[in-house]
mmCIF file of C-alpha atoms and ligand atoms in Angstrom:
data_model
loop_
_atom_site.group_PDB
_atom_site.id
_atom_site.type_symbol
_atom_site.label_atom_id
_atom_site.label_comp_id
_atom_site.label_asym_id
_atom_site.label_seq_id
_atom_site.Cartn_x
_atom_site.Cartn_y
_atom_site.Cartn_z
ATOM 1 C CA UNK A 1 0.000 0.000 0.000
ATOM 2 C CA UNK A 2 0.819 3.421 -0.471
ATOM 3 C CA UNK A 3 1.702 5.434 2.692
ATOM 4 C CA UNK A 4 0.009 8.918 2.607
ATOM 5 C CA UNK A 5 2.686 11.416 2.592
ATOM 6 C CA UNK A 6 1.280 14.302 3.988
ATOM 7 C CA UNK A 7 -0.163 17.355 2.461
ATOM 8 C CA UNK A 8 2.507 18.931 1.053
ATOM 9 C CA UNK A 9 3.586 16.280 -0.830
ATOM 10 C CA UNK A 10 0.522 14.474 -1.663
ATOM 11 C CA UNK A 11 -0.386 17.855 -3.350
ATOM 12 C CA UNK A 12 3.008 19.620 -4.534
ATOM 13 C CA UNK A 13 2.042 20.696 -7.873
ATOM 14 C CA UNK A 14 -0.802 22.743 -6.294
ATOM 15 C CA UNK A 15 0.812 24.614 -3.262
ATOM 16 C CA UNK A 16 3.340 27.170 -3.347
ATOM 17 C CA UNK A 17 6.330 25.264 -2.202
ATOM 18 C CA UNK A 18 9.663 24.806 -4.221
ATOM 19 C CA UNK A 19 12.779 21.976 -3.212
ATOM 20 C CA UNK A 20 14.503 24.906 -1.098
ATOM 21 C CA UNK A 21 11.041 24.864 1.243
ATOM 22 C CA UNK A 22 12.339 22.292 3.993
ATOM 23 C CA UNK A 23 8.639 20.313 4.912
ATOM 24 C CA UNK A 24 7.528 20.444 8.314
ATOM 25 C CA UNK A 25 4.944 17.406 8.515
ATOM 26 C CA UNK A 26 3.110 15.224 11.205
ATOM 27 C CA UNK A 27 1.799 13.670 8.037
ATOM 28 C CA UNK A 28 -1.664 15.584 8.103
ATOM 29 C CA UNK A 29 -4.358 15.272 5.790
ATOM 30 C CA UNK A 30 -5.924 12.443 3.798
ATOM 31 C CA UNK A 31 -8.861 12.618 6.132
ATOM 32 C CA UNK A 32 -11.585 10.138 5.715
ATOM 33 C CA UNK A 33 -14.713 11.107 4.317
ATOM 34 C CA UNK A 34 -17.639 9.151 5.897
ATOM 35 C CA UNK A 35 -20.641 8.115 4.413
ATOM 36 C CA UNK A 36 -23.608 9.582 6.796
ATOM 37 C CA UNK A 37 -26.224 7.245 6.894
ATOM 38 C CA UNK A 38 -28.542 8.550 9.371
ATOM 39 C CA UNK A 39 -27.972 12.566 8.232
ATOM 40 C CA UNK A 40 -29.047 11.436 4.564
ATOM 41 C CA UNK A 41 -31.946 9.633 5.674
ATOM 42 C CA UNK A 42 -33.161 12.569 7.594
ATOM 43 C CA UNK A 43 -32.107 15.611 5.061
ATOM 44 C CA UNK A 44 -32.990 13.443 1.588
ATOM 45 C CA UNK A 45 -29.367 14.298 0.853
ATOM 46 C CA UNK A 46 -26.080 12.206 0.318
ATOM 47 C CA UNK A 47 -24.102 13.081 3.139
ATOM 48 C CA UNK A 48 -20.746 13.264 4.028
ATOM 49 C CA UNK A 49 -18.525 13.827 6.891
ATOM 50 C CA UNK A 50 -14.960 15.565 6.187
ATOM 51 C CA UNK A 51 -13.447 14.117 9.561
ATOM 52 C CA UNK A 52 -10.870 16.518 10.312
ATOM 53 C CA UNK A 53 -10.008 15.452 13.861
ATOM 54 C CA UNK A 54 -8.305 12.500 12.205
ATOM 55 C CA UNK A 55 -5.665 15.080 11.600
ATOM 56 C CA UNK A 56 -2.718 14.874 13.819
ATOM 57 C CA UNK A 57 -3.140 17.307 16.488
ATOM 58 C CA UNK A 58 -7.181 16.449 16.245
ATOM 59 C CA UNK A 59 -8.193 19.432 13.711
ATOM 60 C CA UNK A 60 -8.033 21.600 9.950
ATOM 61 C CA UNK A 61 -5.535 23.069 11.274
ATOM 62 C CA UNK A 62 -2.565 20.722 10.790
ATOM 63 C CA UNK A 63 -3.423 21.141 7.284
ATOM 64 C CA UNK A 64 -2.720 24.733 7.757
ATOM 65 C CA UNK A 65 0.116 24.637 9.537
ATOM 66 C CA UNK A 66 1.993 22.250 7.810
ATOM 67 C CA UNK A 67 2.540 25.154 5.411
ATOM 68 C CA UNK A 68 2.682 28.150 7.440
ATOM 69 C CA UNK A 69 5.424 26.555 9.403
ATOM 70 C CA UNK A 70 7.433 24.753 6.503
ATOM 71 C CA UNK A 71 7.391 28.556 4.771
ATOM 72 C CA UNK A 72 8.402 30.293 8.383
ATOM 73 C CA UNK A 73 11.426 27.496 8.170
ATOM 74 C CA UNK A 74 12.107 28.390 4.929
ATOM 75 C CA UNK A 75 12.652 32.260 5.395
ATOM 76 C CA UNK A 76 14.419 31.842 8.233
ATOM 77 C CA UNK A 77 12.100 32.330 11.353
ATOM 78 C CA UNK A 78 13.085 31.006 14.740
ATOM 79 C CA UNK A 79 9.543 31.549 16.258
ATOM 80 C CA UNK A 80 6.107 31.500 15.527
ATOM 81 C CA UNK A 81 3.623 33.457 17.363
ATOM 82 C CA UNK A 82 -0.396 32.652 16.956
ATOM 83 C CA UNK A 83 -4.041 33.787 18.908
ATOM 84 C CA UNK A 84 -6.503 31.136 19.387
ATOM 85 C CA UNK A 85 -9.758 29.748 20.375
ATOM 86 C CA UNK A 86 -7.160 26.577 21.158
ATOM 87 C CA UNK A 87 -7.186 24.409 18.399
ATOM 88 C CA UNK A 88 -4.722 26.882 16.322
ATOM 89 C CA UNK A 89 -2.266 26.705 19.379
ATOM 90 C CA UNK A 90 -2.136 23.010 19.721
ATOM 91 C CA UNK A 91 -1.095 22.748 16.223
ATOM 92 C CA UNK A 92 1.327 25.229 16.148
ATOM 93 C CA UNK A 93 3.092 24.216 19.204
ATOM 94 C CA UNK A 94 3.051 20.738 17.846
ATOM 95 C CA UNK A 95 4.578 21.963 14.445
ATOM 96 C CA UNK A 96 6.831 23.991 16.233
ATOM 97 C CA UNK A 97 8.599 21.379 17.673
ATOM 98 C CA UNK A 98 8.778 19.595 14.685
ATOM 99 C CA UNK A 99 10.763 22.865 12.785
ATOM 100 C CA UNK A 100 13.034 23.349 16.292
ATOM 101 C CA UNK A 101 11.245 26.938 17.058
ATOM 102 C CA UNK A 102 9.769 28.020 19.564
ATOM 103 C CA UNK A 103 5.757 29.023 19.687
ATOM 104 C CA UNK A 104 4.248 31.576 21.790
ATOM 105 C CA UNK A 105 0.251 31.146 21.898
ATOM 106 C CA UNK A 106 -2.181 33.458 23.555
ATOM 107 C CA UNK A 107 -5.816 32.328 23.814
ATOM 108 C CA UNK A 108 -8.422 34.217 26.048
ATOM 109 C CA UNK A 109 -8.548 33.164 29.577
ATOM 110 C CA UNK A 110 -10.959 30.877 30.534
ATOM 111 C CA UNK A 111 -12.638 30.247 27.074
ATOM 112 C CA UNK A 112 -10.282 27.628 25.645
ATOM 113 C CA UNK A 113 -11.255 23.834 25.696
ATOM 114 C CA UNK A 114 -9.134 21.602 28.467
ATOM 115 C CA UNK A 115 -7.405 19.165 25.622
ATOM 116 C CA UNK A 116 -6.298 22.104 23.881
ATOM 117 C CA UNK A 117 -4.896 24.026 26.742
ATOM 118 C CA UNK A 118 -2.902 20.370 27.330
ATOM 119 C CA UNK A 119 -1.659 20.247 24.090
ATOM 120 C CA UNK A 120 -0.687 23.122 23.587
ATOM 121 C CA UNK A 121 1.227 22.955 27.045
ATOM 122 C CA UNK A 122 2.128 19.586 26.848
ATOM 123 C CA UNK A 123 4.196 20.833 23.500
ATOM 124 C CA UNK A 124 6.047 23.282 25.047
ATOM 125 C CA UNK A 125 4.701 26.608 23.799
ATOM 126 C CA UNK A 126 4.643 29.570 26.039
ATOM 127 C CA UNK A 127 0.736 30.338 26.626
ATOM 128 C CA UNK A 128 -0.267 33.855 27.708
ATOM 129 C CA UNK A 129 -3.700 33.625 28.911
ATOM 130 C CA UNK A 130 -5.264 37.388 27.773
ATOM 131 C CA UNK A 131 -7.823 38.954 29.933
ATOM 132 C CA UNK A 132 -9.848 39.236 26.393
ATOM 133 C CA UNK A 133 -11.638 37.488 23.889
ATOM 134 C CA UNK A 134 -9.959 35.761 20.546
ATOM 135 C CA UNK A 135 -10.427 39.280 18.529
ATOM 136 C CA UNK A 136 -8.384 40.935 21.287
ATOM 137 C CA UNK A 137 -5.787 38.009 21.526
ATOM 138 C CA UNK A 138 -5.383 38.220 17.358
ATOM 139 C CA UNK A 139 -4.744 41.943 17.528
ATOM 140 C CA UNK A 140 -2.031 41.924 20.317
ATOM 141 C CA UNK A 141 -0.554 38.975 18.428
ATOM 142 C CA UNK A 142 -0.255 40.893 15.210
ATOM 143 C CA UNK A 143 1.060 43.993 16.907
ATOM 144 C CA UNK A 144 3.460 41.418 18.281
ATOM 145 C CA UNK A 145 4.334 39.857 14.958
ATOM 146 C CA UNK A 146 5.098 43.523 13.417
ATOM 147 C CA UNK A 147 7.119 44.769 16.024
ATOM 148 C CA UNK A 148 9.313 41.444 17.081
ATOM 149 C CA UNK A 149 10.685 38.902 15.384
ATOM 150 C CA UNK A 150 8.187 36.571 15.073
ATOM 151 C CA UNK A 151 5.750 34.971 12.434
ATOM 152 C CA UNK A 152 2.325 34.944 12.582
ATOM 153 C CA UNK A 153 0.496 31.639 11.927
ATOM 154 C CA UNK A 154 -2.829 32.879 12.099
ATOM 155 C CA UNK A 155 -5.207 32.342 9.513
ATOM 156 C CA UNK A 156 -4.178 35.703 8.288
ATOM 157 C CA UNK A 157 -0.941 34.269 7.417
ATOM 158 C CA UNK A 158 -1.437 33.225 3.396
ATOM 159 C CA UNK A 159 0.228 30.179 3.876
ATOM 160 C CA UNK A 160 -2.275 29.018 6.936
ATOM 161 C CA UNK A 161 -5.108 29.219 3.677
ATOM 162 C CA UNK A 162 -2.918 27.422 0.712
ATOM 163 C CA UNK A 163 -2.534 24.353 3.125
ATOM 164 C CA UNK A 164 -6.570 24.466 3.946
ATOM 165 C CA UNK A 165 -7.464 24.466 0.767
ATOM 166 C CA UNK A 166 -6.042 20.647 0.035
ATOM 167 C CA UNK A 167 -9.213 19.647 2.293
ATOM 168 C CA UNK A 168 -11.440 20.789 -1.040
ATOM 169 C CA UNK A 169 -9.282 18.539 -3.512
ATOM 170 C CA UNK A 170 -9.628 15.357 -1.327
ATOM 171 C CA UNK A 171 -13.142 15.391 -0.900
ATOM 172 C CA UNK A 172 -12.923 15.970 -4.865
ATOM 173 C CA UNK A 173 -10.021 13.630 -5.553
ATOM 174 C CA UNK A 174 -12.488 10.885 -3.446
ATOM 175 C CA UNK A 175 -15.475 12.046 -4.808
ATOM 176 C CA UNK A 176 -15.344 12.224 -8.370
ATOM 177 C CA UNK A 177 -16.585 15.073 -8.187
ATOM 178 C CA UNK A 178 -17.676 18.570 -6.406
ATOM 179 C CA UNK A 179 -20.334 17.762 -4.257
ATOM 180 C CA UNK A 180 -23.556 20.281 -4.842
ATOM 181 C CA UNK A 181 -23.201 21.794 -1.438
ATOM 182 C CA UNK A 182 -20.577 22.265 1.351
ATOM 183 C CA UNK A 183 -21.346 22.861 5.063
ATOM 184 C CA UNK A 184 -18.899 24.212 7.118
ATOM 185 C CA UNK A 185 -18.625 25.913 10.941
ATOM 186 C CA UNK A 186 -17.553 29.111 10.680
ATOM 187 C CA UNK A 187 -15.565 31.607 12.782
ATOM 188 C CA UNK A 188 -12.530 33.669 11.777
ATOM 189 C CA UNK A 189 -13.611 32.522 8.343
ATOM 190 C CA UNK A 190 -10.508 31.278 7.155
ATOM 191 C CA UNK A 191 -11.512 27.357 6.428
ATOM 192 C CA UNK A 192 -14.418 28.808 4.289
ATOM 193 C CA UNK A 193 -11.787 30.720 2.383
ATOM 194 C CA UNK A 194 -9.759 28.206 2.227
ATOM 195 C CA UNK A 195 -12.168 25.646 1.133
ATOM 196 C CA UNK A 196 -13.669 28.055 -1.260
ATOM 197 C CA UNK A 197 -10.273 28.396 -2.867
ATOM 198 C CA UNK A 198 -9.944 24.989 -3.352
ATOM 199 C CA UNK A 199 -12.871 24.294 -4.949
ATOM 200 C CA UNK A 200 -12.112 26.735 -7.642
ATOM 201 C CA UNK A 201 -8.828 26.023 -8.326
ATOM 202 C CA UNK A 202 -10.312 22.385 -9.083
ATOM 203 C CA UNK A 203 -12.952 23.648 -11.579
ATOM 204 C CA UNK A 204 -10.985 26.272 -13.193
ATOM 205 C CA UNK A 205 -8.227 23.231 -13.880
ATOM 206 C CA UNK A 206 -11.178 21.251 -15.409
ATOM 207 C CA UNK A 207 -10.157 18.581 -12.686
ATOM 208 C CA UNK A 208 -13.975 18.294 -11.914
ATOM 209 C CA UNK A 209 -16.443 20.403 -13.500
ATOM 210 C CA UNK A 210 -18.425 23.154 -10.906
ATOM 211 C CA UNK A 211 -18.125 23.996 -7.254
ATOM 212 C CA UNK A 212 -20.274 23.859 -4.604
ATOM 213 C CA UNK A 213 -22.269 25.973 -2.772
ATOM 214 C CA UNK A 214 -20.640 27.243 0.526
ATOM 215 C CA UNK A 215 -23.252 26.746 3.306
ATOM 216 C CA UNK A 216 -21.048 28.585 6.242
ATOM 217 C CA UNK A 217 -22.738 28.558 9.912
ATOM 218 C CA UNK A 218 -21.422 30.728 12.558
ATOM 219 C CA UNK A 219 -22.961 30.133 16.441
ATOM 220 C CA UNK A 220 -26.325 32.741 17.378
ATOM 221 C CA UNK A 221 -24.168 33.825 19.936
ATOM 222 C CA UNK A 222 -21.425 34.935 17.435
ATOM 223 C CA UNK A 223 -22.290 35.589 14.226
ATOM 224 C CA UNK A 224 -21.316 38.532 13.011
ATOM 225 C CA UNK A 225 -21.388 38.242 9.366
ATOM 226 C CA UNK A 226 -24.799 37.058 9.864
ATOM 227 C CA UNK A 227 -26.113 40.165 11.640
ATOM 228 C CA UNK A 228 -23.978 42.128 9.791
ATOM 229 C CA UNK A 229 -21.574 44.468 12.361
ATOM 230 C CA UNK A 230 -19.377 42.721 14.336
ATOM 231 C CA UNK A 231 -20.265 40.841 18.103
ATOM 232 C CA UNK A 232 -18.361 42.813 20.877
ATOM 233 C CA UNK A 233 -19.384 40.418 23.731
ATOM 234 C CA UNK A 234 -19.166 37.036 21.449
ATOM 235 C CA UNK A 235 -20.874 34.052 23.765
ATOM 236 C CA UNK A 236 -21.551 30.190 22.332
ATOM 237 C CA UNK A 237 -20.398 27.039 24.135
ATOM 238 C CA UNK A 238 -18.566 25.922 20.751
ATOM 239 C CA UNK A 239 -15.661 28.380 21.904
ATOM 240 C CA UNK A 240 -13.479 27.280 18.985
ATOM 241 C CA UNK A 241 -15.856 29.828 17.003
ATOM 242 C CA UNK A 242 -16.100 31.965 19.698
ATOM 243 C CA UNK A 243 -15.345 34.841 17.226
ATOM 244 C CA UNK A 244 -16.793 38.338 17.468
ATOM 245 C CA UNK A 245 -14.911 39.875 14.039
ATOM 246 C CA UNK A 246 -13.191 37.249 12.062
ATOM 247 C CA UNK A 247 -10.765 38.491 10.151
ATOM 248 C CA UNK A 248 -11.237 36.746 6.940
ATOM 249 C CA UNK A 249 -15.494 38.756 7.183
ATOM 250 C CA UNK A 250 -15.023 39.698 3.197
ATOM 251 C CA UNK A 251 -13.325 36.559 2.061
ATOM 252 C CA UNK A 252 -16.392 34.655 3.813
ATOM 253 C CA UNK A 253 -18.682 36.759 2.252
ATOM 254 C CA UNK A 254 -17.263 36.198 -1.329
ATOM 255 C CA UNK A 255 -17.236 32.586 -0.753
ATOM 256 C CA UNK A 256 -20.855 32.808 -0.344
ATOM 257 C CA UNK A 257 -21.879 35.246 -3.099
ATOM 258 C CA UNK A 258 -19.757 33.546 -5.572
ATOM 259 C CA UNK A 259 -20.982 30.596 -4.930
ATOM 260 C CA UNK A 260 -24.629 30.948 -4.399
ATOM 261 C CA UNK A 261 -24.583 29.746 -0.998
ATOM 262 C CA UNK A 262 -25.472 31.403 2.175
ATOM 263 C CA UNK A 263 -23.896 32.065 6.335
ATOM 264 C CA UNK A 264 -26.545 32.056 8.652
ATOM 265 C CA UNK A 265 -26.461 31.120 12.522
ATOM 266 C CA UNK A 266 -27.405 27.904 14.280
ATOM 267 C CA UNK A 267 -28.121 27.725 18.211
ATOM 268 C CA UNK A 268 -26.462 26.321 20.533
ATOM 269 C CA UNK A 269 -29.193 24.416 21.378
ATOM 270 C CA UNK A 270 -29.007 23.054 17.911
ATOM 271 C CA UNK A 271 -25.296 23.028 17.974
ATOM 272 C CA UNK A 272 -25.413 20.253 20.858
ATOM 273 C CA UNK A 273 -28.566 18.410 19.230
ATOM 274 C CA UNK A 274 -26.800 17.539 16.189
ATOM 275 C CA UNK A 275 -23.385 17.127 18.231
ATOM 276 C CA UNK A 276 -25.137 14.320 20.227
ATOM 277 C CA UNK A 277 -26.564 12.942 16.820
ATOM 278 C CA UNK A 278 -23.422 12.450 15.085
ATOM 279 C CA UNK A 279 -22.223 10.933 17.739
ATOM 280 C CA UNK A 280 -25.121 8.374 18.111
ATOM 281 C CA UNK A 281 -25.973 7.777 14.523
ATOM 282 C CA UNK A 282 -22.734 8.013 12.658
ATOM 283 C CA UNK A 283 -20.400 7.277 15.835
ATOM 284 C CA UNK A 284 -18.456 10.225 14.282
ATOM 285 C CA UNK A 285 -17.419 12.350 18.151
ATOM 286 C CA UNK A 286 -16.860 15.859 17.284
ATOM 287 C CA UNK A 287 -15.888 19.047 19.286
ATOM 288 C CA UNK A 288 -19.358 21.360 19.359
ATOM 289 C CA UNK A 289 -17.936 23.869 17.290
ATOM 290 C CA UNK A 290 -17.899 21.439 14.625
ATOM 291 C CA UNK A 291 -21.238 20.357 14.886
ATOM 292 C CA UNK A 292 -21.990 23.778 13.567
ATOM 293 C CA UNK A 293 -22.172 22.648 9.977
ATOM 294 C CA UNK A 294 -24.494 19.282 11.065
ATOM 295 C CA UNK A 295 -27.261 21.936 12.523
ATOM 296 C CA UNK A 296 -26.826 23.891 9.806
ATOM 297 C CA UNK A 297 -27.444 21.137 7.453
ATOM 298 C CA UNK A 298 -30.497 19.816 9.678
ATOM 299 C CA UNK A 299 -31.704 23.333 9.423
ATOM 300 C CA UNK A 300 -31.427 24.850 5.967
ATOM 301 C CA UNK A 301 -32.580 20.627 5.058
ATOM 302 C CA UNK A 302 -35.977 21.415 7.489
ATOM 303 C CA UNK A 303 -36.501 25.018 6.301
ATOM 304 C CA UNK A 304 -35.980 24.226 2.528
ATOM 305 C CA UNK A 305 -33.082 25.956 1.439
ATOM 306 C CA UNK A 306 -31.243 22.773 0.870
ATOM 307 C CA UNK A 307 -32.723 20.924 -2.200
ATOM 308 C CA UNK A 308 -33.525 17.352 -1.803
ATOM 309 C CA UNK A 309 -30.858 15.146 -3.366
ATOM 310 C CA UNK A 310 -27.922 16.931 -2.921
ATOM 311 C CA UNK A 311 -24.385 15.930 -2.504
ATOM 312 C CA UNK A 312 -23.194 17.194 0.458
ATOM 313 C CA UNK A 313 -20.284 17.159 2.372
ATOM 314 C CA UNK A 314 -20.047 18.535 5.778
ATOM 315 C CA UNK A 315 -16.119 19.249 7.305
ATOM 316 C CA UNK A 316 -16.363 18.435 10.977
ATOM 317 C CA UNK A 317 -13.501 20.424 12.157
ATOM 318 C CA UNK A 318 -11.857 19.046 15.316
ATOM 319 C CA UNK A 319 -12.224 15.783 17.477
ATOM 320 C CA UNK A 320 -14.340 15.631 20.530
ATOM 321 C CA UNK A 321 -11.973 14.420 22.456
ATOM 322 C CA UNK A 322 -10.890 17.915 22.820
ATOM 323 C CA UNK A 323 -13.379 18.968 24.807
ATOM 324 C CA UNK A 324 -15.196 16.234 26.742
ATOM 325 C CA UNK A 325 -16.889 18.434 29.013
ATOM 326 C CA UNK A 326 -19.947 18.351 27.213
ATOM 327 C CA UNK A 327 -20.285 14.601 25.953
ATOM 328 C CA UNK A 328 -20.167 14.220 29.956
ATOM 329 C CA UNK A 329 -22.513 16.696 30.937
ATOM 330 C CA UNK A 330 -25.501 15.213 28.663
ATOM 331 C CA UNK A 331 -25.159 11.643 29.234
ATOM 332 C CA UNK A 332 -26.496 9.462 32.483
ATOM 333 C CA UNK A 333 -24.143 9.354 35.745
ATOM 334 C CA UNK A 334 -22.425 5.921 35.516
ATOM 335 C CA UNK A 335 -23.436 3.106 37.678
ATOM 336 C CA UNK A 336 -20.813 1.837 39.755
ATOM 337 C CA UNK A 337 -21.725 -2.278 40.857
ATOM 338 C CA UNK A 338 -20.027 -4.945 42.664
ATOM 339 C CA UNK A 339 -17.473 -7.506 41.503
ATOM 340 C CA UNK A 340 -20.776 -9.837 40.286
ATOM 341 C CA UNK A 341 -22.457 -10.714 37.333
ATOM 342 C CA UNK A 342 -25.750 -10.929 38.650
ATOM 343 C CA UNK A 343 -25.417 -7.759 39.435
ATOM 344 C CA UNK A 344 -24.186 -6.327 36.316
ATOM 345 C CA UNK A 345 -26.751 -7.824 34.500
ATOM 346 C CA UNK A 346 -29.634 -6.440 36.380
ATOM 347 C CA UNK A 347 -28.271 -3.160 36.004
ATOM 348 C CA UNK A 348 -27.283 -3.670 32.485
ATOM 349 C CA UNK A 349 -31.063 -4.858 31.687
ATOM 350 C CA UNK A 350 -29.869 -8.286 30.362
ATOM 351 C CA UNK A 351 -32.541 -10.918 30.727
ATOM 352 C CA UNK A 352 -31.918 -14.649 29.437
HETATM 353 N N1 F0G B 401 -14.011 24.509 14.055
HETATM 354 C C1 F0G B 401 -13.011 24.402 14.927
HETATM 355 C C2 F0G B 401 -12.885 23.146 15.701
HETATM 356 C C3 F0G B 401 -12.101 25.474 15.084
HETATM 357 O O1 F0G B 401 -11.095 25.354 15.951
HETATM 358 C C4 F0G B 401 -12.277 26.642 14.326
HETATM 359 C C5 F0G B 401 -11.376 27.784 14.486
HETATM 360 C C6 F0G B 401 -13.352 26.683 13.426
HETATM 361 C C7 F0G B 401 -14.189 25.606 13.308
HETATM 362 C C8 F0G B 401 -13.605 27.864 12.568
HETATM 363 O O2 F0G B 401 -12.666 27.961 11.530
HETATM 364 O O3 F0G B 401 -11.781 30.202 12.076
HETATM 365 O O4 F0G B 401 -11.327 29.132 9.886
HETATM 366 O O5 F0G B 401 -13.592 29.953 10.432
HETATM 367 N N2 F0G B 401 -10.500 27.853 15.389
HETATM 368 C C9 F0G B 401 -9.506 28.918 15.498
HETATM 369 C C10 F0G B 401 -8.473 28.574 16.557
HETATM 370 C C11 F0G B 401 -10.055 30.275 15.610
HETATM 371 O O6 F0G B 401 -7.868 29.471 17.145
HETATM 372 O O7 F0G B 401 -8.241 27.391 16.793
HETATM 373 P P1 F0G B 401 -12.329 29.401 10.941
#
């Protein structure tokens, strides 16, 4: 069999790397793409999950990364510097080690998810908790970047969006083609971008004919492009997109236009619905932020706007083991039993 080479290499051609870019690879990419049994049957749809917590560090952004931190090597850099929700920090620490530099991460205190704090920590960056939210930690980190020595790897960075695009030729490359429409959680828009890239770089190279509509879905809480003006006091329990002014707003909003699509907001009511339901029905455990784009579905399926029979392809963004907290909090307490079968099988409702 062939092994998967990463990203960079799998897609070469298409990135903007040359032999004098040393790669910087946990071997990222070549996701699955999972056949959604349960989601079709209730949206009339073929669905698929993008499983991007199969990614090394457990999210997109290894795909990202993988790039931004292979062209930081190449030019020189000796440290990277990011802001995040947490997901962004536990790949760039982890990539950071890989390239010898050192990564400085500051995520707002309180807000980030436990297994992202402990990767990021267990990696070895040095994490400034800001008394702020992500759109204050993302300015101080690019005032930081502009007047030190250090490279952003935020989504800003061009790089971060050349890597993220790859996710758009996979779920092509497996495909056969685009699907009709493409869900996605959204909140500094960059994956959106990204994707939205990808997809067009694929059609305008005739390697599959159209692109998708870009369904984007930001939380009620924080969604900004939905209202329109930008959420001061951002609030959803999917704190990856815990995002109050993404910086990618126009780039998200071009995705959508161009493509015919639409942004709107899911609760997080919904969020944790369909977070549970992937999780039952496709046994596919997501972060909640991710389940962003399975409400969405559920909810532009229910209210019309997505046509029966579609192709669509959902990215699920990060891993739930990141943050447990709430697969915990909405099942039963366990039952603890004696050393006994009898026992066990009473409480386990087994009858012979
Ligand atoms: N899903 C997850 C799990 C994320 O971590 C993020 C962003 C998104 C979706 C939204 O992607 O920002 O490109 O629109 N996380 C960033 C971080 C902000 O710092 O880890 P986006």
């Amino acid at each position: 069999a062939q092994l998967w080479p990463g990203l960079i290499d799998a897609f070469r051609d298409r990135l903007p790397v040359s032999d004098r870019t040393p790669v910087i690879t946990l071997f990222e990419g070549g996701t699955p793409l999972v056949p959604a049994a349960e989601l079709s049957r209730r949206t009339g749809c073929e669905v698929y999950l993008k499983v991007e917590g199969a990614n090394p560090t457990g999210s997109f952004k290894d795909r990202g990364m993988t790039m931004a931190i292979s062209k930081a090597a190449e030019e020189g850099a000796r440290a990277v510097i990011c802001a995040s929700t947490g997901n962004t920090s536990a790949s760039a620490a982890a990539y950071a080690v890989r390239a010898g530099m050192t990564c400085a991460v500051l995520v707002p205190q309180g807000k980030i998810a436990l297994g992202k704090m402990a990767q990021a920590l267990v990696h070895g960056a040095k994490l400034l908790q800001v008394d702020g939210n992500f759109d204050d930690c993302l300015e101080l980190a690019r005032k930081l970047a502009v007047d030190y020595p250090v490279a952003l790897v935020n989504s800003v960075n061009p790089y971060r969006i050349e890597g993220q695009k790859t996710a758009a030729f996979e779920v092509c490359d497996r495909l056969g083609r685009a699907p009709d429409v493409h869900c996605i959680p959204v909140g500094n828009a960059g994956n959106i971008t990204a994707y939205w890239k990808g997809y067009r770089e694929y059609a305008s190279d005739c390697v599959v004919a159209g692109t998708p509509r870009m369904f984007g879905f930001q939380a009620a809480g924080a969604a900004p492009i939905v209202n329109g003006a930008p959420v001061l006091a951002p609030m959803t329990i999917a704190t990856a997109i815990r995002i109050g002014n993404p910086a990618s707003w126009a780039l998200a909003e071009a995705a959508r236009d161009e493509s015919g699509g639409l942004i709107d907001s899911v609760t997080d009511k919904q969020i944790l619905e369909a977070y549970r339901l992937v999780a039952r029905s496709e046994a596919v455990f997501v972060e909640p932020a991710s389940a962003a784009s399975i409400a969405g579905l559920l909810k532009t399926a229910a209210d019309g706007r997505l046509p029966t029979g579609s192709t669509v392809v959902c990215t699920v963004t990060g891993n739930g083991l990141k943050d447990p907290e709430w697969a915990i909090a909405g099942a039963p307490k366990p039952i603890t039993v004696p050393v006994d079968s009898h026992a066990a099988a009473a409480q386990l409702g087994l009858v012979r």
